[in-house]
Amino acid sequence: MYVRNFAYRDTGMSFALFAWGSRGDIQPMVVLGRELRERGHKVVVAALPRFASLIAAHGLEHHHMPHDGVDEFAAALSAMPPPPELLGIFA
């Protein structure tokens, strides 16, 4: 990742990064947050509780998101019929 060192580096801006999904979705936000923190900014990463240790391991503040929606997603997915082109596979 290319990050340019701008002249306003020491302004001490605050960033809230919203990271939703699996580790593959969270990891890029952690990398971005770490770079921002190293440049003197305050960073909070809002993510599911299961990623709190990953975020803290990189010196970032974690904000707990209370709901992950996994149960609702699984229920909706199981209620969907398979696409017609896959019916032969499931028969």
PDB file of C-alpha atoms in Angstrom:
ATOM      1  CA  MET A   1       0.000   0.000   0.000  1.00  0.00           C
ATOM      2  CA  TYR A   2       1.341   3.433  -0.931  1.00  0.00           C
ATOM      3  CA  VAL A   3       0.785   6.175   1.625  1.00  0.00           C
ATOM      4  CA  ARG A   4       2.215   9.606   0.991  1.00  0.00           C
ATOM      5  CA  ASN A   5       3.711  11.620   3.841  1.00  0.00           C
ATOM      6  CA  PHE A   6       1.721  14.863   3.659  1.00  0.00           C
ATOM      7  CA  ALA A   7       2.740  18.110   5.329  1.00  0.00           C
ATOM      8  CA  TYR A   8      -0.303  18.067   7.649  1.00  0.00           C
ATOM      9  CA  ARG A   9       0.957  14.917   9.361  1.00  0.00           C
ATOM     10  CA  ASP A  10       0.931  16.335  12.902  1.00  0.00           C
ATOM     11  CA  THR A  11      -2.589  17.733  12.929  1.00  0.00           C
ATOM     12  CA  GLY A  12      -3.780  14.918  15.196  1.00  0.00           C
ATOM     13  CA  MET A  13      -7.003  14.128  13.382  1.00  0.00           C
ATOM     14  CA  SER A  14      -9.438  11.505  14.709  1.00  0.00           C
ATOM     15  CA  PHE A  15     -10.584   8.572  12.580  1.00  0.00           C
ATOM     16  CA  ALA A  16     -13.354   6.058  13.183  1.00  0.00           C
ATOM     17  CA  LEU A  17     -13.006   3.025  10.911  1.00  0.00           C
ATOM     18  CA  PHE A  18     -16.041   0.805  10.443  1.00  0.00           C
ATOM     19  CA  ALA A  19     -15.044  -2.803   9.731  1.00  0.00           C
ATOM     20  CA  TRP A  20     -17.768  -5.371   9.091  1.00  0.00           C
ATOM     21  CA  GLY A  21     -17.367  -9.000   8.049  1.00  0.00           C
ATOM     22  CA  SER A  22     -14.720 -11.662   8.331  1.00  0.00           C
ATOM     23  CA  ARG A  23     -11.036 -11.277   9.157  1.00  0.00           C
ATOM     24  CA  GLY A  24     -10.359 -10.592   5.480  1.00  0.00           C
ATOM     25  CA  ASP A  25     -12.574  -7.526   5.772  1.00  0.00           C
ATOM     26  CA  ILE A  26     -11.155  -6.399   9.117  1.00  0.00           C
ATOM     27  CA  GLN A  27      -7.431  -6.801   8.392  1.00  0.00           C
ATOM     28  CA  PRO A  28      -7.199  -3.983   5.798  1.00  0.00           C
ATOM     29  CA  MET A  29      -8.842  -1.579   8.258  1.00  0.00           C
ATOM     30  CA  VAL A  30      -6.354  -2.599  10.940  1.00  0.00           C
ATOM     31  CA  VAL A  31      -3.454  -1.919   8.553  1.00  0.00           C
ATOM     32  CA  LEU A  32      -4.943   1.457   7.619  1.00  0.00           C
ATOM     33  CA  GLY A  33      -5.588   2.281  11.272  1.00  0.00           C
ATOM     34  CA  ARG A  34      -2.055   1.362  12.271  1.00  0.00           C
ATOM     35  CA  GLU A  35      -0.598   3.623   9.568  1.00  0.00           C
ATOM     36  CA  LEU A  36      -2.847   6.494  10.642  1.00  0.00           C
ATOM     37  CA  ARG A  37      -1.839   5.993  14.287  1.00  0.00           C
ATOM     38  CA  GLU A  38       1.852   5.975  13.340  1.00  0.00           C
ATOM     39  CA  ARG A  39       1.265   9.318  11.633  1.00  0.00           C
ATOM     40  CA  GLY A  40      -0.008  10.801  14.891  1.00  0.00           C
ATOM     41  CA  HIS A  41      -3.749  10.394  14.506  1.00  0.00           C
ATOM     42  CA  LYS A  42      -6.274   8.921  16.941  1.00  0.00           C
ATOM     43  CA  VAL A  43      -7.961   5.813  15.529  1.00  0.00           C
ATOM     44  CA  VAL A  44     -10.955   3.797  16.722  1.00  0.00           C
ATOM     45  CA  VAL A  45     -11.959   0.638  14.861  1.00  0.00           C
ATOM     46  CA  ALA A  46     -15.609  -0.378  15.190  1.00  0.00           C
ATOM     47  CA  ALA A  47     -15.841  -4.134  14.689  1.00  0.00           C
ATOM     48  CA  LEU A  48     -17.406  -7.279  16.098  1.00  0.00           C
ATOM     49  CA  PRO A  49     -16.179  -8.445  19.532  1.00  0.00           C
ATOM     50  CA  ARG A  50     -14.364 -11.455  18.083  1.00  0.00           C
ATOM     51  CA  PHE A  51     -11.830  -9.087  16.462  1.00  0.00           C
ATOM     52  CA  ALA A  52     -11.051  -7.053  19.602  1.00  0.00           C
ATOM     53  CA  SER A  53      -7.774  -8.888  20.280  1.00  0.00           C
ATOM     54  CA  LEU A  54      -6.596  -8.467  16.673  1.00  0.00           C
ATOM     55  CA  ILE A  55      -7.297  -4.741  16.807  1.00  0.00           C
ATOM     56  CA  ALA A  56      -5.689  -4.317  20.241  1.00  0.00           C
ATOM     57  CA  ALA A  57      -2.614  -6.290  19.147  1.00  0.00           C
ATOM     58  CA  HIS A  58      -1.902  -3.503  16.668  1.00  0.00           C
ATOM     59  CA  GLY A  59      -2.285  -0.782  19.280  1.00  0.00           C
ATOM     60  CA  LEU A  60      -5.685   0.422  18.127  1.00  0.00           C
ATOM     61  CA  GLU A  61      -8.791   1.176  20.153  1.00  0.00           C
ATOM     62  CA  HIS A  62     -11.722  -1.186  19.551  1.00  0.00           C
ATOM     63  CA  HIS A  63     -15.359  -0.122  19.645  1.00  0.00           C
ATOM     64  CA  HIS A  64     -17.740  -3.035  20.160  1.00  0.00           C
ATOM     65  CA  MET A  65     -20.439  -3.526  17.519  1.00  0.00           C
ATOM     66  CA  PRO A  66     -23.258  -5.380  19.288  1.00  0.00           C
ATOM     67  CA  HIS A  67     -24.672  -7.510  16.491  1.00  0.00           C
ATOM     68  CA  ASP A  68     -23.072  -9.536  13.727  1.00  0.00           C
ATOM     69  CA  GLY A  69     -26.164 -10.704  11.827  1.00  0.00           C
ATOM     70  CA  VAL A  70     -24.717 -14.173  11.223  1.00  0.00           C
ATOM     71  CA  ASP A  71     -27.862 -15.986  12.386  1.00  0.00           C
ATOM     72  CA  GLU A  72     -30.127 -13.863  10.204  1.00  0.00           C
ATOM     73  CA  PHE A  73     -27.857 -14.302   7.199  1.00  0.00           C
ATOM     74  CA  ALA A  74     -27.714 -18.088   7.660  1.00  0.00           C
ATOM     75  CA  ALA A  75     -31.516 -18.278   7.987  1.00  0.00           C
ATOM     76  CA  ALA A  76     -32.059 -16.186   4.856  1.00  0.00           C
ATOM     77  CA  LEU A  77     -29.524 -18.235   2.918  1.00  0.00           C
ATOM     78  CA  SER A  78     -31.058 -21.557   3.911  1.00  0.00           C
ATOM     79  CA  ALA A  79     -34.537 -20.323   2.939  1.00  0.00           C
ATOM     80  CA  MET A  80     -33.437 -19.486  -0.605  1.00  0.00           C
ATOM     81  CA  PRO A  81     -34.007 -22.142  -3.283  1.00  0.00           C
ATOM     82  CA  PRO A  82     -30.911 -23.126  -5.256  1.00  0.00           C
ATOM     83  CA  PRO A  83     -30.515 -21.580  -8.721  1.00  0.00           C
ATOM     84  CA  PRO A  84     -32.148 -23.680 -11.464  1.00  0.00           C
ATOM     85  CA  GLU A  85     -28.811 -24.506 -13.071  1.00  0.00           C
ATOM     86  CA  LEU A  86     -27.682 -26.184  -9.839  1.00  0.00           C
ATOM     87  CA  LEU A  87     -30.813 -28.286  -9.256  1.00  0.00           C
ATOM     88  CA  GLY A  88     -29.192 -31.320 -10.878  1.00  0.00           C
ATOM     89  CA  ILE A  89     -26.288 -31.134  -8.450  1.00  0.00           C
ATOM     90  CA  PHE A  90     -28.525 -31.153  -5.384  1.00  0.00           C
ATOM     91  CA  ALA A  91     -30.917 -33.863  -6.616  1.00  0.00           C
TER      92      ALA A  91
END
